[in-house]
XYZ file of C-alpha atoms in Angstrom:
394
model
C 10.037 -5.429 7.924
C 13.338 -7.183 7.356
C 11.595 -10.475 6.559
C 9.291 -8.672 4.127
C 12.229 -7.000 2.391
C 14.379 -10.124 2.293
C 11.606 -12.121 0.660
C 10.944 -9.375 -1.879
C 14.591 -9.373 -2.888
C 14.498 -13.159 -3.302
C 11.451 -12.849 -5.543
C 9.256 -15.026 -3.323
C 5.504 -15.011 -3.821
C 3.174 -14.734 -0.849
C 0.147 -15.898 -2.834
C -1.603 -19.185 -2.040
C -5.025 -20.809 -1.721
C -7.653 -18.928 0.266
C -8.138 -20.615 3.637
C -10.223 -18.022 5.513
C -13.448 -19.346 3.920
C -14.540 -21.749 1.193
C -13.891 -19.988 -2.139
C -15.259 -22.782 -4.332
C -17.690 -21.462 -6.867
C -15.614 -18.355 -7.558
C -13.273 -17.968 -10.541
C -10.513 -16.744 -8.203
C -9.690 -18.963 -5.231
C -6.297 -17.540 -4.275
C -5.052 -14.585 -2.240
C -2.042 -13.215 -0.379
C -3.133 -13.842 3.208
C -1.245 -12.869 6.367
C -1.320 -16.386 7.750
C 0.797 -16.098 10.884
C -0.683 -12.994 12.523
C -1.623 -13.270 16.194
C -3.168 -10.007 17.456
C -2.632 -10.823 21.118
C 1.115 -10.471 20.566
C 0.403 -6.749 20.244
C -3.017 -6.097 21.813
C -4.620 -7.451 24.984
C -7.203 -10.147 24.171
C -10.249 -8.123 25.254
C -9.311 -5.176 23.035
C -8.398 -7.483 20.148
C -11.829 -9.149 20.191
C -13.459 -5.744 19.801
C -11.439 -4.806 16.734
C -11.760 -5.872 13.132
C -8.678 -7.429 11.607
C -7.716 -4.287 9.660
C -7.595 -2.340 12.946
C -5.516 -5.063 14.565
C -3.060 -4.838 11.667
C -2.838 -1.051 12.066
C -2.136 -1.195 15.796
C 0.495 -3.916 15.369
C 2.226 -2.010 12.549
C 2.164 1.225 14.531
C 3.806 -0.415 17.529
C 6.518 -1.890 15.307
C 7.075 1.457 13.589
C 7.411 3.309 16.904
C 9.919 0.753 18.117
C 11.954 0.977 14.903
C 11.932 4.787 15.113
C 13.109 4.713 18.767
C 10.184 7.015 19.541
C 9.487 7.320 23.278
C 5.914 8.590 23.485
C 6.267 9.302 27.205
C 8.640 12.123 26.253
C 6.347 13.586 23.579
C 3.519 16.103 23.745
C 0.879 13.670 22.479
C -1.210 16.585 21.216
C 1.552 17.018 18.624
C 1.538 13.356 17.544
C -1.134 12.381 15.031
C -2.410 9.453 12.997
C -3.428 9.445 9.320
C -4.058 6.080 7.700
C -5.366 4.889 4.361
C -8.047 2.215 4.095
C -10.253 1.114 1.255
C -12.819 -1.334 2.576
C -13.094 -1.117 6.335
C -14.300 -4.361 7.866
C -15.622 -6.384 4.904
C -15.535 -9.652 6.914
C -17.323 -7.895 9.791
C -19.993 -6.574 7.407
C -20.511 -10.051 5.984
C -20.737 -11.605 9.441
C -23.248 -8.985 10.577
C -25.433 -9.543 7.513
C -25.460 -13.300 8.103
C -26.424 -12.790 11.746
C -29.222 -10.439 10.714
C -30.650 -12.952 8.236
C -30.155 -16.092 10.317
C -30.788 -14.887 13.875
C -32.324 -11.443 13.682
C -30.980 -7.939 14.040
C -30.876 -7.868 17.825
C -28.230 -10.606 17.779
C -25.707 -8.411 15.982
C -22.667 -7.534 18.104
C -22.790 -4.115 19.805
C -19.285 -3.673 18.411
C -20.543 -4.111 14.833
C -20.185 -0.437 13.863
C -17.022 0.296 15.886
C -15.412 -2.667 14.134
C -16.370 -2.079 10.513
C -16.032 1.700 10.042
C -12.913 2.567 7.985
C -11.835 5.310 10.393
C -11.562 2.868 13.298
C -8.015 1.791 12.421
C -6.682 5.319 12.976
C -9.047 5.759 15.917
C -7.816 2.600 17.631
C -4.158 3.472 17.078
C -4.649 6.901 18.625
C -6.787 5.525 21.465
C -4.469 2.712 22.502
C -1.327 4.823 22.197
C -2.855 7.939 23.745
C -2.193 10.133 20.692
C -4.363 13.254 20.879
C -3.104 15.088 17.806
C -4.355 15.342 14.240
C -6.346 12.241 13.282
C -7.906 11.276 9.985
C -8.496 8.490 7.468
C -8.130 8.570 3.696
C -10.573 6.280 1.885
C -9.608 6.672 -1.771
C -9.653 2.992 -2.746
C -6.293 1.657 -3.918
C -4.677 5.108 -3.741
C -5.582 5.514 -0.059
C -2.323 4.899 1.782
C -0.190 6.743 -0.770
C -2.489 9.702 -0.316
C -2.394 9.258 3.464
C 1.408 9.471 3.448
C 1.311 12.579 1.276
C -1.374 14.262 3.379
C 0.448 13.363 6.614
C 3.556 15.070 5.268
C 1.430 18.155 4.583
C 0.156 18.079 8.174
C 3.759 18.172 9.401
C 4.682 20.889 6.896
C 1.800 23.047 8.131
C 3.149 22.811 11.670
C 0.060 21.023 12.975
C 2.072 18.036 14.238
C 5.663 17.140 15.002
C 5.120 13.427 14.373
C 2.563 11.538 12.291
C 1.962 7.805 12.167
C 0.871 7.163 8.607
C 0.460 4.393 6.067
C -2.388 2.013 5.424
C -4.166 -1.144 6.433
C -6.504 -3.598 4.750
C -8.065 -6.934 5.671
C -10.953 -7.466 3.300
C -10.425 -11.053 2.183
C -13.931 -12.478 2.486
C -16.636 -14.077 0.392
C -18.281 -10.667 0.047
C -15.131 -9.027 -1.257
C -14.258 -11.942 -3.513
C -17.752 -11.973 -4.989
C -17.723 -8.250 -5.680
C -14.443 -8.324 -7.579
C -15.277 -11.618 -9.315
C -18.428 -10.305 -10.954
C -16.351 -7.383 -12.227
C -13.928 -9.909 -13.800
C -11.024 -8.105 -12.154
C -9.263 -11.091 -10.554
C -6.797 -13.669 -11.793
C -8.156 -17.180 -12.287
C -4.721 -18.828 -12.318
C -5.687 -20.991 -9.331
C -3.494 -23.997 -10.135
C -0.276 -22.002 -9.834
C -1.029 -19.205 -7.340
C 2.589 -18.084 -7.016
C 2.536 -17.255 -10.754
C -0.869 -15.577 -10.821
C 0.216 -11.979 -10.211
C 2.273 -11.062 -13.274
C 2.345 -7.300 -13.837
C 3.249 -6.103 -17.326
C 3.452 -9.697 -18.611
C 1.504 -10.436 -21.812
C -0.362 -13.314 -20.102
C -1.614 -11.339 -17.074
C -5.288 -11.960 -16.402
C -6.177 -9.882 -13.342
C -4.992 -8.981 -9.879
C -4.685 -11.179 -6.795
C -6.446 -9.942 -3.627
C -4.267 -9.386 -0.582
C -4.243 -8.011 2.928
C -1.674 -6.350 5.143
C -0.526 -3.092 6.697
C 2.470 -0.824 6.997
C 2.990 2.286 9.102
C 5.696 4.926 8.821
C 6.791 7.447 11.434
C 6.859 10.842 9.695
C 8.648 13.503 11.640
C 9.583 17.153 11.303
C 13.321 17.236 10.643
C 14.308 19.412 13.587
C 12.299 17.227 15.950
C 13.959 14.092 14.567
C 17.453 15.563 14.872
C 16.893 16.730 18.440
C 16.103 13.215 19.585
C 18.783 11.600 17.360
C 16.202 9.574 15.417
C 17.358 6.940 12.900
C 16.324 8.839 9.749
C 15.735 6.510 6.806
C 14.549 8.831 4.029
C 12.675 12.018 3.247
C 9.099 12.325 2.008
C 9.939 14.928 -0.598
C 6.824 15.309 -2.723
C 3.205 14.328 -3.190
C 0.783 14.568 -6.084
C -2.903 13.713 -6.230
C -5.332 13.884 -9.144
C -8.623 12.572 -10.477
C -9.251 10.988 -13.861
C -12.833 12.324 -13.872
C -13.472 9.547 -16.360
C -15.058 6.237 -15.235
C -16.202 4.522 -11.996
C -13.547 1.788 -12.164
C -11.542 1.974 -15.398
C -8.502 4.260 -15.667
C -8.488 7.057 -18.224
C -7.231 5.426 -21.399
C -4.963 8.409 -22.128
C -3.150 8.071 -18.788
C -3.607 11.809 -18.194
C -4.659 11.539 -14.545
C -1.762 9.259 -13.608
C 0.655 11.488 -15.509
C -0.590 14.575 -13.677
C -0.208 12.999 -10.232
C 3.379 12.001 -11.021
C 4.178 15.421 -12.493
C 2.799 17.276 -9.474
C 4.651 14.981 -7.057
C 7.966 15.663 -8.790
C 7.269 19.388 -8.867
C 6.425 19.326 -5.164
C 9.696 17.487 -4.505
C 11.630 19.866 -6.782
C 13.012 16.848 -8.587
C 13.722 16.859 -12.318
C 12.778 13.964 -14.577
C 16.368 12.823 -14.988
C 16.868 12.610 -11.206
C 14.348 9.777 -10.716
C 16.294 6.576 -10.065
C 13.450 4.111 -9.470
C 9.682 3.827 -9.864
C 7.598 1.460 -7.765
C 4.663 0.966 -10.102
C 1.009 0.505 -9.272
C 1.453 -2.590 -11.473
C -1.712 -4.510 -10.636
C -1.434 -7.289 -13.248
C -4.663 -6.257 -14.951
C -4.687 -5.983 -18.744
C -5.811 -2.342 -18.799
C -3.991 -0.781 -15.836
C -0.505 -1.965 -16.727
C -0.723 -0.606 -20.270
C -2.062 2.768 -19.159
C 0.484 3.188 -16.364
C 3.263 2.384 -18.841
C 1.807 4.926 -21.254
C 1.634 7.591 -18.550
C 5.256 7.014 -17.526
C 6.393 7.261 -21.160
C 4.349 10.423 -21.750
C 5.881 12.091 -18.693
C 9.498 10.948 -19.000
C 9.878 10.576 -22.756
C 13.005 8.639 -23.736
C 14.170 8.802 -20.110
C 11.394 6.302 -19.232
C 13.412 3.487 -20.819
C 16.359 4.169 -18.486
C 14.456 4.000 -15.174
C 14.097 0.634 -13.401
C 10.466 -0.040 -12.554
C 9.099 -2.855 -10.414
C 5.782 -3.996 -9.021
C 5.668 -5.178 -5.420
C 2.226 -6.595 -6.193
C 3.853 -9.310 -8.296
C 4.810 -10.958 -4.993
C 2.271 -9.794 -2.408
C -0.829 -9.230 -4.537
C -2.993 -6.141 -4.312
C -3.684 -5.003 -0.746
C -6.014 -2.228 -1.922
C -5.896 0.640 0.580
C -2.703 -0.703 2.164
C -0.813 -1.158 -1.113
C 0.901 2.230 -1.153
C 2.142 1.867 2.413
C 3.671 -1.545 1.762
C 5.251 -0.202 -1.411
C 6.576 2.833 0.466
C 8.556 0.407 2.608
C 10.021 -1.126 -0.556
C 10.958 2.323 -1.886
C 12.632 3.367 1.364
C 14.568 0.104 1.617
C 15.711 0.548 -1.991
C 17.126 3.928 -1.008
C 18.837 2.721 2.164
C 20.142 -0.582 0.758
C 20.992 0.336 -2.837
C 18.980 -2.439 -4.436
C 15.561 -2.728 -6.122
C 13.358 -5.773 -5.945
C 12.186 -7.590 -9.071
C 8.867 -7.880 -10.830
C 8.418 -11.641 -10.728
C 6.498 -13.775 -13.232
C 7.617 -11.579 -16.106
C 7.953 -14.218 -18.846
C 6.147 -13.032 -21.956
C 6.858 -9.465 -23.092
C 3.879 -7.312 -23.970
C 4.697 -4.901 -26.822
C 2.533 -2.273 -25.120
C 4.528 -2.666 -21.887
C 8.076 -2.163 -23.079
C 9.903 -0.517 -20.181
C 12.498 -1.931 -17.770
C 10.406 -3.787 -15.176
C 13.415 -5.393 -13.411
C 12.258 -8.863 -14.502
C 12.564 -11.740 -12.034
C 15.872 -10.789 -10.377
C 16.698 -8.055 -7.871
C 19.163 -5.467 -9.097
C 21.776 -3.383 -7.341
C 21.054 0.265 -7.971
C 22.101 3.486 -6.292
C 18.702 4.994 -5.539
C 18.623 8.592 -4.398
C 15.071 9.363 -5.581
C 12.236 6.837 -5.697
C 8.707 7.423 -6.902
C 5.686 5.338 -5.871
C 2.419 5.174 -7.833
C -1.022 4.030 -6.740
C -4.250 4.459 -8.651
C -7.720 3.521 -7.433
C -11.332 3.049 -8.396
C -13.104 6.322 -9.047
C -10.083 7.613 -10.943
C -8.105 8.375 -7.760
C -4.398 8.867 -8.432
C -1.688 9.405 -5.821
C 2.079 9.568 -6.181
C 4.710 10.011 -3.469
C 8.374 10.872 -4.017
C 10.958 9.656 -1.504
C 14.531 10.948 -1.343
C 17.685 9.835 0.373
C 18.209 11.884 3.513
C 21.316 14.026 3.251
C 22.457 16.271 6.073
């Protein structure tokens, strides 16, 4: 986490050439890969071989989160500890590999672990299985809004008294020829292959599409009394959650921004936070021509003149778009902004777009006292999810 945060504050890009397969022939040949991940550092080799990469990410992140939270599971009633993760694609690489085996060798040569590897729910299932967590378990599969919605729904599970502790966030590992092909034919990806570190440029007038990415982040959500009794290191409060549907188009956002506006409005109402109390917005900010304009419009419609006073940044400018994991990674950025009093930049912001005229914290991190941070994520199907984080105050 600290490496992730330090690099965000320095404005470093994690985007580079795709090395997992040969991307020649596609207009986009770059991605934000997790290049140094070794699953056997976290999972025994036999178990790791039976998991898709997105599940491996989820288990590794969960173990790190538990360690950071000083959570001793041997002292917990594991029926009161649950898992709720967001995921958009499941095992795209596993699906592709299975299809190739079917065509080249026949169906009976497919791995018996084919289904247990590719199903989107298997990340949460594997976390609960390996950690012995018998409480509430679910998976949110709402495309790019998935992990934001998972965090919000996990908070509701705790509020309802169903669990004392929830591991929540998101995971994604879909970088594959199949995934690249699907997004390429939709013309959704950046083709700035010669300068990959400059390809993701949210809100910039020369943006030309998003950069695919992978990754995972998990948070330990805990009922306050439970956290205080065990003297947990409390970082922030999940204060509010809003979720809406555009009911408009399979992949394009509603051009009025109404759905995004409604999710933000409901999240603030749930958090009992007024418009002038929002100190920072972590934007969905995908670097696509349409999304960035509509998100800007929605923010301006909701906040009015106050919108011009709120620093806004896009984590995706540095780590690309991790689809179902995006909201979880961006939740980490929001929480660190609250605890450290600084917001990370939106890098590659060089050419102002008159339709995107807010304060996007261009290119340099900024010190800022952040008490309330809001995180947006919007996905295919018109799925909108917003989470509000607050500084914890006794």
